PDB file of C-alpha atoms in Angstrom:
ATOM      1  CA  MET A   1      -9.691  49.252 -14.601  1.00  0.00           C
ATOM      2  CA  HIS A   2     -12.065  48.360 -11.808  1.00  0.00           C
ATOM      3  CA  ASN A   3     -13.999  46.094 -14.182  1.00  0.00           C
ATOM      4  CA  HIS A   4     -10.786  44.436 -15.342  1.00  0.00           C
ATOM      5  CA  MET A   5      -9.739  43.783 -11.727  1.00  0.00           C
ATOM      6  CA  SER A   6     -13.071  42.273 -10.755  1.00  0.00           C
ATOM      7  CA  LYS A   7     -12.925  39.983 -13.830  1.00  0.00           C
ATOM      8  CA  PHE A   8      -9.442  38.929 -12.797  1.00  0.00           C
ATOM      9  CA  PHE A   9     -10.616  38.297  -9.227  1.00  0.00           C
ATOM     10  CA  ILE A  10     -13.580  36.210 -10.398  1.00  0.00           C
ATOM     11  CA  ALA A  11     -11.273  34.181 -12.698  1.00  0.00           C
ATOM     12  CA  PHE A  12      -8.795  33.685  -9.855  1.00  0.00           C
ATOM     13  CA  LEU A  13     -11.579  32.578  -7.502  1.00  0.00           C
ATOM     14  CA  ALA A  14     -12.841  30.108 -10.110  1.00  0.00           C
ATOM     15  CA  PHE A  15      -9.300  28.732 -10.412  1.00  0.00           C
ATOM     16  CA  LEU A  16      -9.026  28.289  -6.637  1.00  0.00           C
ATOM     17  CA  LEU A  17     -12.346  26.475  -6.498  1.00  0.00           C
ATOM     18  CA  SER A  18     -11.277  24.154  -9.292  1.00  0.00           C
ATOM     19  CA  VAL A  19      -8.108  23.012  -7.477  1.00  0.00           C
ATOM     20  CA  PRO A  20      -8.895  19.663  -5.845  1.00  0.00           C
ATOM     21  CA  ALA A  21      -8.049  20.022  -2.179  1.00  0.00           C
ATOM     22  CA  VAL A  22      -9.156  17.541   0.439  1.00  0.00           C
ATOM     23  CA  ALA A  23      -9.817  19.207   3.752  1.00  0.00           C
ATOM     24  CA  GLU A  24      -8.496  17.655   6.933  1.00  0.00           C
ATOM     25  CA  ASP A  25     -11.020  15.070   8.102  1.00  0.00           C
ATOM     26  CA  GLN A  26     -11.720  15.865  11.750  1.00  0.00           C
ATOM     27  CA  GLU A  27     -13.100  12.410  12.582  1.00  0.00           C
ATOM     28  CA  LEU A  28      -9.950  10.734  11.295  1.00  0.00           C
ATOM     29  CA  ALA A  29      -7.672  13.340  12.888  1.00  0.00           C
ATOM     30  CA  LYS A  30      -9.276  12.582  16.253  1.00  0.00           C
ATOM     31  CA  LEU A  31      -8.470   8.859  15.967  1.00  0.00           C
ATOM     32  CA  PHE A  32      -4.768   9.580  15.410  1.00  0.00           C
ATOM     33  CA  ALA A  33      -4.741  12.225  18.156  1.00  0.00           C
ATOM     34  CA  GLN A  34      -6.201   9.738  20.644  1.00  0.00           C
ATOM     35  CA  GLN A  35      -3.195   7.472  20.016  1.00  0.00           C
ATOM     36  CA  GLY A  36      -0.762  10.407  19.991  1.00  0.00           C
ATOM     37  CA  ILE A  37       0.657   9.022  16.750  1.00  0.00           C
ATOM     38  CA  ASP A  38       2.116  10.808  13.734  1.00  0.00           C
ATOM     39  CA  GLY A  39       0.655   9.334  10.563  1.00  0.00           C
ATOM     40  CA  THR A  40      -1.766   9.613   7.687  1.00  0.00           C
ATOM     41  CA  ILE A  41      -4.695   7.744   6.188  1.00  0.00           C
ATOM     42  CA  VAL A  42      -6.297   8.049   2.763  1.00  0.00           C
ATOM     43  CA  ILE A  43      -9.712   6.417   2.218  1.00  0.00           C
ATOM     44  CA  SER A  44     -11.116   6.667  -1.305  1.00  0.00           C
ATOM     45  CA  SER A  45     -14.092   5.099  -3.083  1.00  0.00           C
ATOM     46  CA  LEU A  46     -13.949   3.618  -6.549  1.00  0.00           C
ATOM     47  CA  HIS A  47     -17.304   4.808  -7.900  1.00  0.00           C
ATOM     48  CA  SER A  48     -18.564   7.818  -5.921  1.00  0.00           C
ATOM     49  CA  GLY A  49     -15.239   9.658  -5.981  1.00  0.00           C
ATOM     50  CA  LYS A  50     -15.431  10.320  -2.233  1.00  0.00           C
ATOM     51  CA  THR A  51     -12.054  10.680  -0.527  1.00  0.00           C
ATOM     52  CA  PHE A  52     -11.254  11.239   3.150  1.00  0.00           C
ATOM     53  CA  ILE A  53      -7.761  12.174   4.304  1.00  0.00           C
ATOM     54  CA  HIS A  54      -6.035  12.767   7.605  1.00  0.00           C
ATOM     55  CA  ASN A  55      -2.779  14.740   7.235  1.00  0.00           C
ATOM     56  CA  ASP A  56      -2.834  15.749   3.574  1.00  0.00           C
ATOM     57  CA  LEU A  57       0.852  16.763   3.576  1.00  0.00           C
ATOM     58  CA  ARG A  58       2.058  13.395   4.847  1.00  0.00           C
ATOM     59  CA  ALA A  59      -0.397  11.615   2.516  1.00  0.00           C
ATOM     60  CA  LYS A  60       1.536  13.044  -0.457  1.00  0.00           C
ATOM     61  CA  HIS A  61       4.968  12.438   1.074  1.00  0.00           C
ATOM     62  CA  ARG A  62       6.838   9.433  -0.323  1.00  0.00           C
ATOM     63  CA  LEU A  63       8.115   6.833   2.134  1.00  0.00           C
ATOM     64  CA  SER A  64       9.577   3.331   1.910  1.00  0.00           C
ATOM     65  CA  PRO A  65       6.718   0.903   1.070  1.00  0.00           C
ATOM     66  CA  ALA A  66       8.298  -1.916   3.133  1.00  0.00           C
ATOM     67  CA  SER A  67       6.262  -5.115   2.742  1.00  0.00           C
ATOM     68  CA  THR A  68       3.320  -3.394   1.069  1.00  0.00           C
ATOM     69  CA  PHE A  69       5.560  -3.727  -2.014  1.00  0.00           C
ATOM     70  CA  LYS A  70       4.655  -7.437  -1.885  1.00  0.00           C
ATOM     71  CA  VAL A  71       1.420  -6.504  -3.688  1.00  0.00           C
ATOM     72  CA  LEU A  72       3.329  -5.369  -6.775  1.00  0.00           C
ATOM     73  CA  ASN A  73       6.212  -7.787  -6.213  1.00  0.00           C
ATOM     74  CA  THR A  74       3.767 -10.717  -6.313  1.00  0.00           C
ATOM     75  CA  LEU A  75       2.344  -9.556  -9.656  1.00  0.00           C
ATOM     76  CA  ILE A  76       5.845  -9.088 -11.120  1.00  0.00           C
ATOM     77  CA  SER A  77       7.066 -12.472  -9.832  1.00  0.00           C
ATOM     78  CA  LEU A  78       4.037 -14.292 -11.225  1.00  0.00           C
ATOM     79  CA  GLU A  79       4.267 -12.457 -14.538  1.00  0.00           C
ATOM     80  CA  GLU A  80       7.959 -13.330 -14.851  1.00  0.00           C
ATOM     81  CA  ASN A  81       7.207 -16.970 -13.950  1.00  0.00           C
ATOM     82  CA  VAL A  82       9.686 -17.040 -11.073  1.00  0.00           C
ATOM     83  CA  ILE A  83       6.774 -18.414  -9.022  1.00  0.00           C
ATOM     84  CA  LEU A  84       3.709 -20.196 -10.388  1.00  0.00           C
ATOM     85  CA  ASP A  85       0.753 -19.935  -8.002  1.00  0.00           C
ATOM     86  CA  LYS A  86      -0.279 -19.500  -4.375  1.00  0.00           C
ATOM     87  CA  ASN A  87       0.773 -23.059  -3.505  1.00  0.00           C
ATOM     88  CA  SER A  88       4.306 -22.719  -4.903  1.00  0.00           C
ATOM     89  CA  VAL A  89       6.849 -23.635  -2.214  1.00  0.00           C
ATOM     90  CA  PHE A  90       9.842 -21.716  -0.841  1.00  0.00           C
ATOM     91  CA  LYS A  91      12.402 -24.069   0.735  1.00  0.00           C
ATOM     92  CA  TRP A  92      13.680 -22.837   4.095  1.00  0.00           C
ATOM     93  CA  ASP A  93      17.508 -22.711   4.170  1.00  0.00           C
ATOM     94  CA  GLY A  94      17.770 -23.410   7.922  1.00  0.00           C
ATOM     95  CA  HIS A  95      18.598 -19.827   8.951  1.00  0.00           C
ATOM     96  CA  THR A  96      16.925 -19.109  12.303  1.00  0.00           C
ATOM     97  CA  TYR A  97      14.832 -15.935  12.463  1.00  0.00           C
ATOM     98  CA  ALA A  98      13.478 -14.214  15.574  1.00  0.00           C
ATOM     99  CA  ASN A  99       9.957 -14.752  14.207  1.00  0.00           C
ATOM    100  CA  ALA A 100       9.450 -18.536  14.518  1.00  0.00           C
ATOM    101  CA  ASP A 101       6.771 -18.457  11.765  1.00  0.00           C
ATOM    102  CA  LEU A 102       9.577 -17.863   9.248  1.00  0.00           C
ATOM    103  CA  ASN A 103      11.622 -20.917  10.224  1.00  0.00           C
ATOM    104  CA  HIS A 104      10.134 -23.489   7.865  1.00  0.00           C
ATOM    105  CA  ASP A 105       9.092 -23.932   4.224  1.00  0.00           C
ATOM    106  CA  GLN A 106       6.509 -21.439   2.966  1.00  0.00           C
ATOM    107  CA  THR A 107       3.983 -21.233   0.157  1.00  0.00           C
ATOM    108  CA  LEU A 108       3.380 -17.978  -1.716  1.00  0.00           C
ATOM    109  CA  ASP A 109       0.117 -17.708   0.231  1.00  0.00           C
ATOM    110  CA  SER A 110       1.781 -18.052   3.653  1.00  0.00           C
ATOM    111  CA  ALA A 111       4.767 -15.896   2.614  1.00  0.00           C
ATOM    112  CA  PHE A 112       2.430 -13.022   1.734  1.00  0.00           C
ATOM    113  CA  LYS A 113       0.304 -13.366   4.868  1.00  0.00           C
ATOM    114  CA  ILE A 114       3.187 -13.553   7.379  1.00  0.00           C
ATOM    115  CA  SER A 115       5.286 -11.112   5.343  1.00  0.00           C
ATOM    116  CA  CYS A 116       8.207 -13.474   4.791  1.00  0.00           C
ATOM    117  CA  VAL A 117      11.141 -11.249   3.820  1.00  0.00           C
ATOM    118  CA  TRP A 118      13.506 -14.090   2.880  1.00  0.00           C
ATOM    119  CA  CYS A 119      10.871 -15.574   0.549  1.00  0.00           C
ATOM    120  CA  TYR A 120      10.448 -12.335  -1.365  1.00  0.00           C
ATOM    121  CA  GLN A 121      14.200 -11.730  -1.412  1.00  0.00           C
ATOM    122  CA  GLU A 122      14.503 -15.105  -3.139  1.00  0.00           C
ATOM    123  CA  LEU A 123      11.957 -13.964  -5.741  1.00  0.00           C
ATOM    124  CA  ALA A 124      13.764 -10.630  -6.142  1.00  0.00           C
ATOM    125  CA  ARG A 125      17.059 -12.357  -6.976  1.00  0.00           C
ATOM    126  CA  LYS A 126      15.269 -14.366  -9.673  1.00  0.00           C
ATOM    127  CA  VAL A 127      13.435 -11.339 -11.136  1.00  0.00           C
ATOM    128  CA  GLY A 128      16.629  -9.264 -11.224  1.00  0.00           C
ATOM    129  CA  ALA A 129      17.364  -5.537 -11.105  1.00  0.00           C
ATOM    130  CA  GLU A 130      16.814  -4.838 -14.807  1.00  0.00           C
ATOM    131  CA  LYS A 131      13.227  -6.125 -14.800  1.00  0.00           C
ATOM    132  CA  TYR A 132      12.342  -4.210 -11.620  1.00  0.00           C
ATOM    133  CA  ARG A 133      13.828  -1.091 -13.182  1.00  0.00           C
ATOM    134  CA  ASN A 134      11.643  -1.521 -16.269  1.00  0.00           C
ATOM    135  CA  TYR A 135       8.453  -2.262 -14.348  1.00  0.00           C
ATOM    136  CA  LEU A 136       8.929   0.638 -11.926  1.00  0.00           C
ATOM    137  CA  GLN A 137       9.698   3.097 -14.727  1.00  0.00           C
ATOM    138  CA  ASN A 138       6.502   2.134 -16.529  1.00  0.00           C
ATOM    139  CA  LEU A 139       4.053   1.658 -13.653  1.00  0.00           C
ATOM    140  CA  PRO A 140       2.406   4.303 -11.474  1.00  0.00           C
ATOM    141  CA  TYR A 141       4.248   3.266  -8.321  1.00  0.00           C
ATOM    142  CA  GLY A 142       6.292   5.948  -6.544  1.00  0.00           C
ATOM    143  CA  GLU A 143       9.975   6.391  -7.366  1.00  0.00           C
ATOM    144  CA  LEU A 144      13.010   4.084  -7.463  1.00  0.00           C
ATOM    145  CA  ARG A 145      16.388   5.711  -6.942  1.00  0.00           C
ATOM    146  CA  GLU A 146      19.639   4.371  -8.361  1.00  0.00           C
ATOM    147  CA  PRO A 147      21.766   2.573  -7.392  1.00  0.00           C
ATOM    148  CA  PHE A 148      19.648  -0.003  -5.568  1.00  0.00           C
ATOM    149  CA  ASP A 149      20.155  -3.390  -3.917  1.00  0.00           C
ATOM    150  CA  VAL A 150      17.810  -5.896  -5.577  1.00  0.00           C
ATOM    151  CA  THR A 151      17.051  -7.715  -2.298  1.00  0.00           C
ATOM    152  CA  ASN A 152      16.448  -4.656  -0.115  1.00  0.00           C
ATOM    153  CA  PHE A 153      15.265  -1.723  -2.255  1.00  0.00           C
ATOM    154  CA  TRP A 154      11.694  -1.806  -0.890  1.00  0.00           C
ATOM    155  CA  LEU A 155      13.005  -1.749   2.706  1.00  0.00           C
ATOM    156  CA  ASP A 156      15.982   0.620   2.697  1.00  0.00           C
ATOM    157  CA  GLY A 157      14.466   3.789   1.227  1.00  0.00           C
ATOM    158  CA  SER A 158      15.637   3.296  -2.401  1.00  0.00           C
ATOM    159  CA  LEU A 159      12.004   2.837  -3.436  1.00  0.00           C
ATOM    160  CA  GLU A 160       9.434   5.280  -2.043  1.00  0.00           C
ATOM    161  CA  ILE A 161       5.699   5.791  -2.510  1.00  0.00           C
ATOM    162  CA  SER A 162       3.086   8.059  -0.917  1.00  0.00           C
ATOM    163  CA  ALA A 163      -0.224   7.001   0.636  1.00  0.00           C
ATOM    164  CA  VAL A 164      -2.066   8.854  -2.166  1.00  0.00           C
ATOM    165  CA  GLU A 165      -0.037   6.906  -4.760  1.00  0.00           C
ATOM    166  CA  GLN A 166      -0.687   3.599  -2.940  1.00  0.00           C
ATOM    167  CA  VAL A 167      -4.444   4.162  -3.241  1.00  0.00           C
ATOM    168  CA  ALA A 168      -4.195   5.128  -6.932  1.00  0.00           C
ATOM    169  CA  PHE A 169      -2.089   2.011  -7.589  1.00  0.00           C
ATOM    170  CA  LEU A 170      -4.496  -0.301  -5.742  1.00  0.00           C
ATOM    171  CA  LYS A 171      -7.420   1.068  -7.759  1.00  0.00           C
ATOM    172  CA  LYS A 172      -5.582   0.072 -10.938  1.00  0.00           C
ATOM    173  CA  VAL A 173      -4.825  -3.373  -9.478  1.00  0.00           C
ATOM    174  CA  TYR A 174      -8.502  -3.829  -8.628  1.00  0.00           C
ATOM    175  CA  GLN A 175      -9.612  -2.698 -12.089  1.00  0.00           C
ATOM    176  CA  ARG A 176      -6.869  -4.833 -13.690  1.00  0.00           C
ATOM    177  CA  THR A 177      -5.700  -1.999 -15.927  1.00  0.00           C
ATOM    178  CA  LEU A 178      -1.973  -2.665 -15.398  1.00  0.00           C
ATOM    179  CA  PRO A 179      -0.042  -4.905 -17.829  1.00  0.00           C
ATOM    180  CA  PHE A 180      -0.397  -8.208 -15.945  1.00  0.00           C
ATOM    181  CA  SER A 181      -2.162 -11.392 -16.970  1.00  0.00           C
ATOM    182  CA  PRO A 182      -5.552 -12.456 -15.539  1.00  0.00           C
ATOM    183  CA  SER A 183      -3.917 -15.400 -13.731  1.00  0.00           C
ATOM    184  CA  SER A 184      -1.424 -13.097 -11.959  1.00  0.00           C
ATOM    185  CA  TYR A 185      -4.270 -10.859 -10.780  1.00  0.00           C
ATOM    186  CA  GLU A 186      -6.270 -13.915  -9.723  1.00  0.00           C
ATOM    187  CA  THR A 187      -3.463 -15.305  -7.546  1.00  0.00           C
ATOM    188  CA  LEU A 188      -2.834 -11.918  -5.939  1.00  0.00           C
ATOM    189  CA  GLN A 189      -6.546 -11.543  -5.185  1.00  0.00           C
ATOM    190  CA  GLN A 190      -6.558 -14.952  -3.460  1.00  0.00           C
ATOM    191  CA  ILE A 191      -3.554 -14.274  -1.231  1.00  0.00           C
ATOM    192  CA  MET A 192      -4.593 -10.705  -0.316  1.00  0.00           C
ATOM    193  CA  LEU A 193      -7.831 -11.929   1.269  1.00  0.00           C
ATOM    194  CA  MET A 194      -7.730 -11.127   4.994  1.00  0.00           C
ATOM    195  CA  GLU A 195     -11.372 -11.147   6.060  1.00  0.00           C
ATOM    196  CA  LYS A 196     -14.755 -12.056   4.590  1.00  0.00           C
ATOM    197  CA  THR A 197     -18.049 -11.324   6.333  1.00  0.00           C
ATOM    198  CA  PRO A 198     -21.644 -11.271   5.047  1.00  0.00           C
ATOM    199  CA  THR A 199     -21.328  -7.494   4.467  1.00  0.00           C
ATOM    200  CA  TYR A 200     -17.756  -6.919   3.308  1.00  0.00           C
ATOM    201  CA  THR A 201     -14.570  -8.479   1.947  1.00  0.00           C
ATOM    202  CA  LEU A 202     -11.205  -7.083   3.053  1.00  0.00           C
ATOM    203  CA  ARG A 203      -8.006  -7.543   1.061  1.00  0.00           C
ATOM    204  CA  ALA A 204      -4.890  -5.951   2.510  1.00  0.00           C
ATOM    205  CA  LYS A 205      -1.161  -5.949   3.282  1.00  0.00           C
ATOM    206  CA  THR A 206       0.842  -4.682   6.227  1.00  0.00           C
ATOM    207  CA  GLY A 207       4.343  -3.241   5.993  1.00  0.00           C
ATOM    208  CA  PHE A 208       7.083  -2.238   8.407  1.00  0.00           C
ATOM    209  CA  THR A 209      10.693  -1.173   8.050  1.00  0.00           C
ATOM    210  CA  GLY A 210      13.105  -0.053  10.733  1.00  0.00           C
ATOM    211  CA  ARG A 211      15.840   0.525   8.143  1.00  0.00           C
ATOM    212  CA  VAL A 212      14.671   4.077   7.501  1.00  0.00           C
ATOM    213  CA  LYS A 213      14.486   6.804  10.118  1.00  0.00           C
ATOM    214  CA  PRO A 214      11.962   7.252  11.573  1.00  0.00           C
ATOM    215  CA  PRO A 215      10.685   3.654  11.170  1.00  0.00           C
ATOM    216  CA  ILE A 216       7.533   3.346   9.038  1.00  0.00           C
ATOM    217  CA  GLY A 217       4.471   1.144   9.434  1.00  0.00           C
ATOM    218  CA  TRP A 218       1.885   0.650   6.657  1.00  0.00           C
ATOM    219  CA  TYR A 219      -1.497  -0.931   6.109  1.00  0.00           C
ATOM    220  CA  VAL A 220      -2.938  -0.773   2.574  1.00  0.00           C
ATOM    221  CA  GLY A 221      -5.777  -2.504   0.792  1.00  0.00           C
ATOM    222  CA  TYR A 222      -9.440  -2.320  -0.100  1.00  0.00           C
ATOM    223  CA  VAL A 223     -12.878  -3.242   1.198  1.00  0.00           C
ATOM    224  CA  GLU A 224     -15.616  -4.483  -1.115  1.00  0.00           C
ATOM    225  CA  ILE A 225     -19.157  -3.770   0.081  1.00  0.00           C
ATOM    226  CA  ALA A 226     -22.498  -4.199  -1.740  1.00  0.00           C
ATOM    227  CA  LYS A 227     -22.209  -1.444  -4.356  1.00  0.00           C
ATOM    228  CA  GLU A 228     -18.866   0.186  -3.672  1.00  0.00           C
ATOM    229  CA  VAL A 229     -15.169  -0.513  -3.203  1.00  0.00           C
ATOM    230  CA  TRP A 230     -13.203   1.545  -0.689  1.00  0.00           C
ATOM    231  CA  PHE A 231      -9.424   1.770  -0.936  1.00  0.00           C
ATOM    232  CA  PHE A 232      -7.169   2.756   1.941  1.00  0.00           C
ATOM    233  CA  ALA A 233      -3.535   3.467   2.722  1.00  0.00           C
ATOM    234  CA  THR A 234      -2.378   4.141   6.277  1.00  0.00           C
ATOM    235  CA  ASN A 235       1.161   4.903   7.340  1.00  0.00           C
ATOM    236  CA  ILE A 236       2.456   5.757  10.795  1.00  0.00           C
ATOM    237  CA  GLU A 237       5.719   6.665  12.441  1.00  0.00           C
ATOM    238  CA  VAL A 238       6.571   3.608  14.542  1.00  0.00           C
ATOM    239  CA  ARG A 239       8.093   4.593  17.893  1.00  0.00           C
ATOM    240  CA  ASP A 240       8.393   1.021  19.176  1.00  0.00           C
ATOM    241  CA  GLU A 241       6.892  -2.450  18.622  1.00  0.00           C
ATOM    242  CA  LYS A 242       3.799  -1.572  20.642  1.00  0.00           C
ATOM    243  CA  ASP A 243       2.748   0.797  17.826  1.00  0.00           C
ATOM    244  CA  LEU A 244       2.596  -1.933  15.161  1.00  0.00           C
ATOM    245  CA  PRO A 245      -1.003  -3.076  15.902  1.00  0.00           C
ATOM    246  CA  LEU A 246      -2.113   0.554  15.413  1.00  0.00           C
ATOM    247  CA  ARG A 247      -1.689   0.133  11.651  1.00  0.00           C
ATOM    248  CA  GLN A 248      -4.757  -2.127  11.490  1.00  0.00           C
ATOM    249  CA  LYS A 249      -6.545  -0.660  14.529  1.00  0.00           C
ATOM    250  CA  LEU A 250      -6.532   2.928  13.222  1.00  0.00           C
ATOM    251  CA  THR A 251      -7.520   1.764   9.739  1.00  0.00           C
ATOM    252  CA  ARG A 252     -10.451  -0.270  11.062  1.00  0.00           C
ATOM    253  CA  GLU A 253     -11.616   2.595  13.293  1.00  0.00           C
ATOM    254  CA  ALA A 254     -11.338   5.005  10.348  1.00  0.00           C
ATOM    255  CA  LEU A 255     -13.360   2.710   8.069  1.00  0.00           C
ATOM    256  CA  GLN A 256     -15.980   2.387  10.805  1.00  0.00           C
ATOM    257  CA  ALA A 257     -16.066   6.170  11.342  1.00  0.00           C
ATOM    258  CA  LYS A 258     -16.777   6.637   7.628  1.00  0.00           C
ATOM    259  CA  GLY A 259     -19.486   3.950   7.611  1.00  0.00           C
ATOM    260  CA  VAL A 260     -17.592   1.628   5.265  1.00  0.00           C
ATOM    261  CA  ILE A 261     -17.708  -1.264   7.745  1.00  0.00           C
ATOM    262  CA  GLU A 262     -19.634  -1.740  10.977  1.00  0.00           C
TER     263      GLU A 262
END
């Protein structure tokens, strides 16, 4: 009996050790604590398999992607030929927005970089609900709940994705293993470029929605360095507008803490 129990215990211990659990990263936790902000960050390498996480529970919790959905939405729109390339033009309809940057014609490149909601709503109407439904059922990208409004589903909580899922999705985008054409990937790669230095290249997208409670802010993307690619997904609970810059600030500090960038 005793022998049987010890065998069981050893088997159980082996099982526990085989379960992939990422311990709370104290360095990253400290960065969030300094800002007094509720949030999560996942940083994961492509080749070495290293992953660092602050707030594992929140990292697996699905939230509205807000404008980070523009990464996938761009690929879908290009694939469906509702827009052709980064220089394709969106005609402004004259509606005045609080953000003056939105009040003129845009290209796909500028629409992505300034997060032009009306531009992507125009694309969404052209793509249509049925195509989004099909893509989202067949791609590893969170969960879409029915019924949904085709011009708001990525902002109003109908579509949700976790930080862990964002990173897994971005790895597939980088490796081009999803069913999109080389030209669609190429255009996305061009418009996602945010920063290029002699030591690293950063491609990323911000996101924010106040239509869900509490409001959510995102920053997702990847950093290419000499022999590695690091993917990241940060989301925070946005208390007011002053918190918005923390999306990039916390991400940059986290990447520096882990030695990804200087």
